[in-house]
Coordinates of C-alpha atoms in Angstrom, one line a residue:
X58 CA 0.0 0.0 0.0
X59 CA 2.8 2.4 0.9
X60 CA 4.4 1.7 -2.5
X61 CA 1.2 2.6 -4.3
X62 CA 0.6 5.8 -2.4
X63 CA 4.2 6.9 -2.9
X64 CA 4.0 6.2 -6.6
X65 CA 0.8 8.3 -7.0
X66 CA 2.3 11.1 -4.8
X67 CA 5.4 11.2 -7.1
X68 CA 3.1 11.7 -10.2
X69 CA 1.1 14.5 -8.5
X70 CA 4.3 16.1 -7.3
X71 CA 5.7 16.2 -10.9
X72 CA 2.4 17.8 -12.0
X73 CA 2.6 20.5 -9.3
X74 CA 6.2 21.2 -10.1
X75 CA 5.3 21.8 -13.8
X76 CA 2.5 24.1 -12.8
X77 CA 4.8 26.0 -10.4
X78 CA 7.2 26.6 -13.3
X79 CA 4.4 27.6 -15.6
X80 CA 4.9 24.5 -17.7
X81 CA 2.2 22.2 -19.1
X82 CA 2.1 19.0 -17.0
X83 CA 2.8 15.8 -18.8
X84 CA 2.1 12.1 -17.9
X85 CA 4.5 9.7 -19.5
X86 CA 4.0 6.0 -19.9
X87 CA 5.2 3.1 -22.1
X88 CA 3.4 2.7 -25.4
X89 CA 1.3 -0.4 -24.8
X90 CA 0.4 -1.0 -28.4
X91 CA 3.9 -1.0 -29.9
X92 CA 5.5 -4.4 -30.9
X93 CA 8.9 -2.6 -30.7
X94 CA 8.5 -2.5 -27.0
X95 CA 8.4 -6.3 -26.7
X96 CA 11.6 -8.0 -25.6
X97 CA 13.2 -10.4 -28.0
X98 CA 10.8 -13.2 -27.6
X99 CA 11.3 -15.7 -24.7
X100 CA 9.2 -18.8 -24.8
X101 CA 9.5 -19.2 -21.0
X102 CA 7.9 -15.8 -20.3
X103 CA 5.7 -14.8 -23.2
X104 CA 5.4 -11.3 -24.5
X105 CA 7.4 -9.1 -22.1
X106 CA 7.9 -5.3 -22.3
X107 CA 11.5 -4.2 -22.5
X108 CA 13.1 -1.8 -20.0
X109 CA 14.1 0.9 -22.5
X110 CA 10.8 1.2 -24.4
X111 CA 9.2 3.9 -26.6
X112 CA 7.1 6.2 -24.5
X113 CA 3.8 8.1 -25.1
X114 CA 2.9 11.4 -23.5
X115 CA -0.5 12.5 -22.2
X116 CA -0.3 16.3 -22.3
X117 CA -2.7 18.8 -20.7
X118 CA -1.9 21.4 -23.4
X119 CA -2.9 19.1 -26.3
X120 CA -6.5 19.1 -27.4
X121 CA -6.4 15.3 -28.2
X122 CA -5.1 14.3 -24.8
X123 CA -6.3 16.9 -22.4
X124 CA -9.4 15.0 -21.4
X125 CA -7.5 11.8 -20.9
X126 CA -5.0 13.7 -18.7
X127 CA -7.9 14.9 -16.5
X128 CA -9.5 11.4 -16.3
X129 CA -6.2 9.8 -15.4
X130 CA -5.8 12.3 -12.5
X131 CA -9.4 11.6 -11.5
X132 CA -8.9 7.8 -11.3
X133 CA -5.5 8.3 -9.6
X134 CA -7.4 10.3 -6.9
X135 CA -9.9 7.5 -6.5
X136 CA -7.2 4.8 -6.2
X137 CA -5.3 6.9 -3.6
X138 CA -8.5 7.1 -1.4
X139 CA -9.2 3.4 -1.8
X140 CA -5.7 2.4 -0.8
X141 CA -5.7 4.7 2.1
X142 CA -9.1 3.3 3.4
X143 CA -8.3 -0.3 2.3
X144 CA -11.4 -0.4 0.2
X145 CA -11.9 -1.8 -3.3
X146 CA -14.0 -1.0 -6.4
X147 CA -14.6 -2.7 -9.7
X148 CA -13.9 -0.9 -13.0
X149 CA -17.6 -0.8 -13.4
X150 CA -18.0 1.0 -10.1
X151 CA -15.6 3.6 -11.3
X152 CA -17.5 4.1 -14.5
X153 CA -20.8 4.4 -12.8
X154 CA -19.5 6.9 -10.3
X155 CA -19.6 9.5 -13.2
X156 CA -20.9 8.1 -16.5
X157 CA -21.1 11.5 -18.1
X158 CA -17.5 12.3 -17.3
X159 CA -16.0 8.9 -18.4
X160 CA -18.3 8.4 -21.4
X161 CA -17.9 4.6 -21.7
X162 CA -16.6 1.6 -19.8
X163 CA -13.9 1.1 -22.4
X164 CA -12.4 4.5 -21.5
X165 CA -12.2 3.5 -17.8
X166 CA -10.7 0.1 -18.7
X167 CA -7.9 1.6 -20.9
X168 CA -7.1 4.3 -18.4
X169 CA -6.8 1.8 -15.5
X170 CA -4.4 -0.3 -17.6
X171 CA -2.4 2.9 -18.5
X172 CA -2.1 3.9 -14.9
X173 CA -1.0 0.4 -13.9
X174 CA 1.7 0.5 -16.7
X175 CA 2.7 4.1 -15.7
X176 CA 3.1 3.3 -12.0
X177 CA 4.7 -0.1 -12.8
X178 CA 2.2 -1.6 -10.3
X179 CA -0.1 -4.6 -11.0
X180 CA -3.7 -3.6 -11.4
X181 CA -4.9 -5.7 -8.5
X182 CA -2.6 -3.8 -6.2
X183 CA -4.4 -0.6 -7.1
X184 CA -7.5 -1.8 -5.3
X185 CA -9.4 -2.0 -8.6
X186 CA -11.1 -5.3 -9.2
X187 CA -12.5 -6.7 -12.4
X188 CA -15.9 -8.4 -12.7
X189 CA -15.0 -12.0 -13.6
X190 CA -16.8 -13.6 -16.6
X191 CA -14.9 -16.9 -16.4
X192 CA -16.0 -20.1 -14.7
X193 CA -14.2 -23.0 -13.0
X194 CA -15.2 -26.6 -12.2
X195 CA -13.6 -29.9 -11.4
X196 CA -11.3 -31.2 -8.7
X197 CA -10.5 -28.0 -6.9
X198 CA -11.3 -26.4 -3.5
X199 CA -10.0 -23.2 -2.0
X200 CA -10.8 -20.4 0.5
X201 CA -11.6 -16.9 -0.8
X202 CA -10.2 -13.8 0.8
X203 CA -13.3 -13.2 3.0
X204 CA -13.1 -16.8 4.3
X205 CA -15.7 -18.3 2.0
X206 CA -14.9 -22.0 1.3
X207 CA -15.4 -23.0 -2.3
X208 CA -15.5 -26.7 -3.4
X209 CA -15.8 -27.4 -7.1
X210 CA -15.5 -31.1 -6.7
X211 CA -19.2 -31.8 -6.6
X212 CA -20.3 -33.2 -9.9
X213 CA -21.4 -30.5 -12.3
X214 CA -20.8 -27.6 -9.8
X215 CA -19.6 -24.5 -11.5
X216 CA -18.2 -21.4 -9.7
X217 CA -17.4 -18.0 -11.1
X218 CA -13.7 -17.1 -11.2
X219 CA -13.0 -15.0 -8.0
X220 CA -12.8 -11.2 -8.5
X221 CA -9.7 -11.2 -6.2
X222 CA -7.6 -14.2 -7.4
X223 CA -4.6 -13.0 -5.4
X224 CA -6.6 -13.4 -2.2
X225 CA -7.6 -17.0 -2.5
X226 CA -5.7 -19.5 -0.4
X227 CA -5.7 -23.1 0.9
X228 CA -5.9 -24.5 -2.7
X229 CA -6.4 -28.3 -2.8
X230 CA -6.6 -30.5 -5.9
X231 CA -5.9 -34.0 -7.0
X232 CA -6.3 -33.1 -10.6
X233 CA -4.0 -34.7 -13.2
X234 CA -4.3 -31.9 -15.7
X235 CA -6.1 -28.6 -16.4
X236 CA -8.3 -28.0 -19.4
X237 CA -9.0 -24.5 -20.7
X238 CA -12.1 -24.4 -22.9
X239 CA -12.8 -21.5 -25.2
X240 CA -16.6 -21.5 -25.2
X241 CA -19.1 -21.7 -22.3
X242 CA -21.4 -24.0 -24.4
X243 CA -18.6 -26.6 -24.8
X244 CA -17.6 -26.2 -21.1
X245 CA -21.2 -26.9 -20.1
X246 CA -21.5 -29.9 -22.4
X247 CA -18.3 -31.4 -21.0
X248 CA -19.7 -30.9 -17.5
X249 CA -23.0 -32.6 -18.5
X250 CA -20.9 -35.5 -19.8
X251 CA -19.1 -35.7 -16.4
X252 CA -15.8 -35.3 -18.2
X253 CA -14.0 -33.9 -15.1
X254 CA -14.2 -37.4 -13.5
X255 CA -14.5 -40.0 -16.3
X256 CA -10.9 -39.9 -17.7
X257 CA -9.1 -38.8 -14.6
X258 CA -9.7 -35.9 -12.1
X259 CA -9.1 -32.6 -13.8
X260 CA -9.8 -28.9 -13.5
X261 CA -11.8 -27.1 -16.2
X262 CA -11.8 -23.4 -16.8
X263 CA -13.5 -21.2 -19.4
X264 CA -13.0 -17.5 -20.0
X265 CA -16.0 -17.4 -22.4
X266 CA -14.0 -16.3 -25.3
X267 CA -11.1 -13.8 -24.9
X268 CA -10.2 -14.2 -21.2
X269 CA -10.5 -11.5 -18.7
X270 CA -7.7 -10.6 -16.3
X271 CA -9.0 -12.7 -13.4
X272 CA -9.4 -15.9 -15.5
X273 CA -5.8 -15.5 -16.7
X274 CA -4.6 -14.9 -13.2
X275 CA -6.4 -18.0 -11.9
X276 CA -4.9 -20.2 -14.7
X277 CA -1.5 -18.9 -13.7
X278 CA -2.1 -19.4 -10.0
X279 CA -3.3 -23.0 -10.4
X280 CA -0.3 -23.8 -12.6
X281 CA 2.1 -22.3 -10.1
X282 CA 0.3 -24.2 -7.2
X283 CA 0.0 -27.6 -8.7
X284 CA 2.5 -27.8 -11.7
X285 CA 0.1 -30.0 -13.7
X286 CA -0.1 -30.1 -17.5
X287 CA -2.3 -27.4 -19.0
X288 CA -4.2 -28.0 -22.2
X289 CA -6.5 -25.8 -24.2
X290 CA -9.4 -26.5 -26.5
X291 CA -10.4 -23.9 -29.0
X292 CA -12.1 -23.5 -32.3
X293 CA -10.0 -24.3 -35.4
X294 CA -10.1 -20.7 -36.5
X295 CA -7.9 -17.5 -36.2
X296 CA -10.1 -16.3 -33.3
X297 CA -9.5 -19.5 -31.3
X298 CA -5.8 -19.4 -32.0
X299 CA -5.7 -15.8 -30.8
X300 CA -7.4 -16.8 -27.5
X301 CA -4.9 -19.6 -27.0
X302 CA -2.0 -17.1 -27.6
X303 CA -3.4 -14.7 -25.0
X304 CA -3.3 -17.5 -22.4
X305 CA 0.1 -18.9 -23.4
X306 CA 2.0 -15.8 -24.5
X307 CA -0.1 -12.8 -23.3
X308 CA -1.0 -9.7 -25.2
X309 CA 1.0 -6.7 -26.3
X310 CA -1.1 -4.3 -24.3
X311 CA -0.6 -6.2 -21.1
X312 CA 3.1 -7.2 -21.7
X313 CA 4.2 -5.2 -18.7
X314 CA 2.5 -7.9 -16.5
X315 CA 3.6 -10.9 -18.5
X316 CA 5.2 -12.8 -15.6
X317 CA 1.9 -12.8 -13.7
X318 CA -0.5 -13.6 -16.5
X319 CA 1.0 -16.1 -19.0
X320 CA 1.4 -19.9 -18.8
X321 CA 4.0 -20.7 -21.5
X322 CA 3.6 -24.5 -20.9
X323 CA 0.1 -24.6 -22.3
X324 CA -0.4 -27.2 -25.0
X325 CA -2.7 -26.9 -28.0
X326 CA -5.0 -30.0 -27.6
X327 CA -7.5 -29.1 -30.3
X328 CA -9.3 -28.5 -32.5
X329 CA -6.3 -28.7 -34.8
X330 CA -6.8 -27.8 -38.5
X331 CA -5.1 -31.1 -39.3
X332 CA -7.8 -32.9 -37.3
X333 CA -10.5 -31.8 -39.8
X334 CA -9.0 -33.9 -42.6
X335 CA -7.9 -36.8 -40.3
X336 CA -11.4 -37.1 -38.9
X337 CA -13.0 -36.6 -42.3
X338 CA -15.1 -33.7 -41.1
X339 CA -17.5 -32.9 -43.9
X340 CA -17.2 -29.6 -45.7
X341 CA -20.8 -28.8 -45.1
X342 CA -20.1 -28.2 -41.4
X343 CA -17.0 -26.0 -42.1
X344 CA -17.2 -22.3 -42.5
X345 CA -15.4 -20.3 -45.2
X346 CA -12.9 -17.6 -44.2
X347 CA -13.9 -14.0 -44.1
X348 CA -11.5 -11.2 -45.0
X349 CA -11.2 -10.5 -41.3
X350 CA -10.3 -14.1 -40.7
X351 CA -7.5 -13.9 -43.3
X352 CA -6.1 -10.7 -41.8
X353 CA -6.2 -12.1 -38.3
X354 CA -4.4 -15.3 -39.4
X355 CA -1.8 -13.4 -41.3
X356 CA -1.2 -11.2 -38.2
X357 CA -0.7 -14.3 -36.0
X358 CA 1.6 -16.0 -38.5
X359 CA 3.9 -13.0 -38.4
X360 CA 4.3 -12.9 -34.6
X361 CA 7.7 -13.7 -33.1
X362 CA 6.5 -16.7 -31.0
X363 CA 5.2 -18.6 -34.1
X364 CA 8.8 -19.0 -35.2
X365 CA 9.4 -20.9 -31.9
X366 CA 6.5 -23.3 -32.6
X367 CA 7.1 -25.1 -35.9
X368 CA 4.2 -27.5 -35.3
X369 CA 1.9 -24.6 -34.7
X370 CA 3.2 -22.9 -37.9
X371 CA 2.3 -26.0 -39.9
X372 CA -1.2 -26.1 -38.5
X373 CA -1.7 -22.4 -39.4
X374 CA -0.4 -23.1 -42.9
X375 CA -3.1 -25.8 -43.2
X376 CA -5.7 -23.4 -42.1
X377 CA -4.5 -20.7 -44.5
X378 CA -4.4 -23.1 -47.4
X379 CA -7.9 -24.4 -46.8
X380 CA -9.5 -21.0 -46.0
X381 CA -11.9 -22.9 -43.9
X382 CA -12.6 -22.8 -40.2
X383 CA -14.4 -25.1 -37.8
X384 CA -16.1 -24.7 -34.4
X385 CA -15.6 -27.3 -31.7
X386 CA -19.2 -28.3 -32.3
X387 CA -18.3 -29.6 -35.7
X388 CA -17.3 -32.8 -34.0
X389 CA -21.0 -33.5 -33.3
X390 CA -21.4 -34.2 -37.0
X391 CA -19.6 -37.5 -36.1
X392 CA -21.7 -38.2 -33.0
X393 CA -23.3 -36.1 -30.3
X394 CA -20.8 -37.2 -27.6
X395 CA -17.7 -37.7 -29.8
X396 CA -15.8 -34.8 -28.1
X397 CA -16.0 -36.2 -24.5
X398 CA -16.2 -39.9 -25.4
X399 CA -13.5 -40.3 -28.1
X400 CA -11.7 -37.1 -29.2
X401 CA -10.4 -35.8 -25.8
X402 CA -9.7 -39.2 -24.2
X403 CA -7.6 -40.3 -27.3
X404 CA -5.8 -37.0 -27.5
X405 CA -4.9 -37.0 -23.8
X406 CA -4.0 -40.7 -23.7
X407 CA -1.8 -40.8 -26.9
X408 CA -0.3 -37.4 -26.8
X409 CA -2.2 -35.7 -29.6
X410 CA -1.3 -32.1 -28.6
X411 CA 1.2 -29.5 -29.8

């Protein structure tokens, strides 16, 4: 707490000194969208911001950034008060404290991330919580920060990912592996099929698409705690690959927190583009690429971590050549329970992952 308060005080002191010298105050932070700010890629860490990175300035005397400057000071003030009083707020709480001032939730989300990057302090230490959208089930129990005991081990029981992942303790699990599932519908279907128990005890997590910060933090915390294999099941399309990359390597915009958010050991279990031909999935259930799909795939293929993954590279080339994509649900064209009864057990038993 003292570190957070001191960091905010230093920022405000710089602003006051500029004003005292009749200079326009400036807030300086790393450019979070610049690939040049990413360290030469390390497979063991993921995308990590370099020390000497290009910076961006938020100036009060610039029409384009004056409002953002004011909003950053406003949220810094709110953070300072929360840390002092040991209270917490969600990003949604901040937005609804003055919707006319902030304009949209996205504005608040971006400014909170900018402040975290500027202060070099993880967002959870700023007493700002995110509303979790992810779910967890399977062989896992833990105690939340307020003392609430959570047990996911009951068959079919699903819990929301905690809003304060750092605060959970007493984690217990006998799981043999962890399975990240892209979609909630697939997650629920696997639960209905009792997948968490049938093959061997496991933990299942879904971020319902692009994962929020708390889901990524929980995956990392479970991996740190249990050191079990982590697999991911996504659609065989550029969007699914993007989601997998966020879990495994992180994102450029959050690269300043790579050590806390990425799990580089994640294995791509499916759906692999090569599976579509191997399993003789009929073309009628495949979906043609859109221009957006082509652009996304091209972007992923040019990223530095793909060079470290020759097997991934080959799968992406298969996808690019076919210009077809498949949802996980395409496996139901073989049989309704093919995913849980045949596909996943065979993959896990015989090493069908990348």
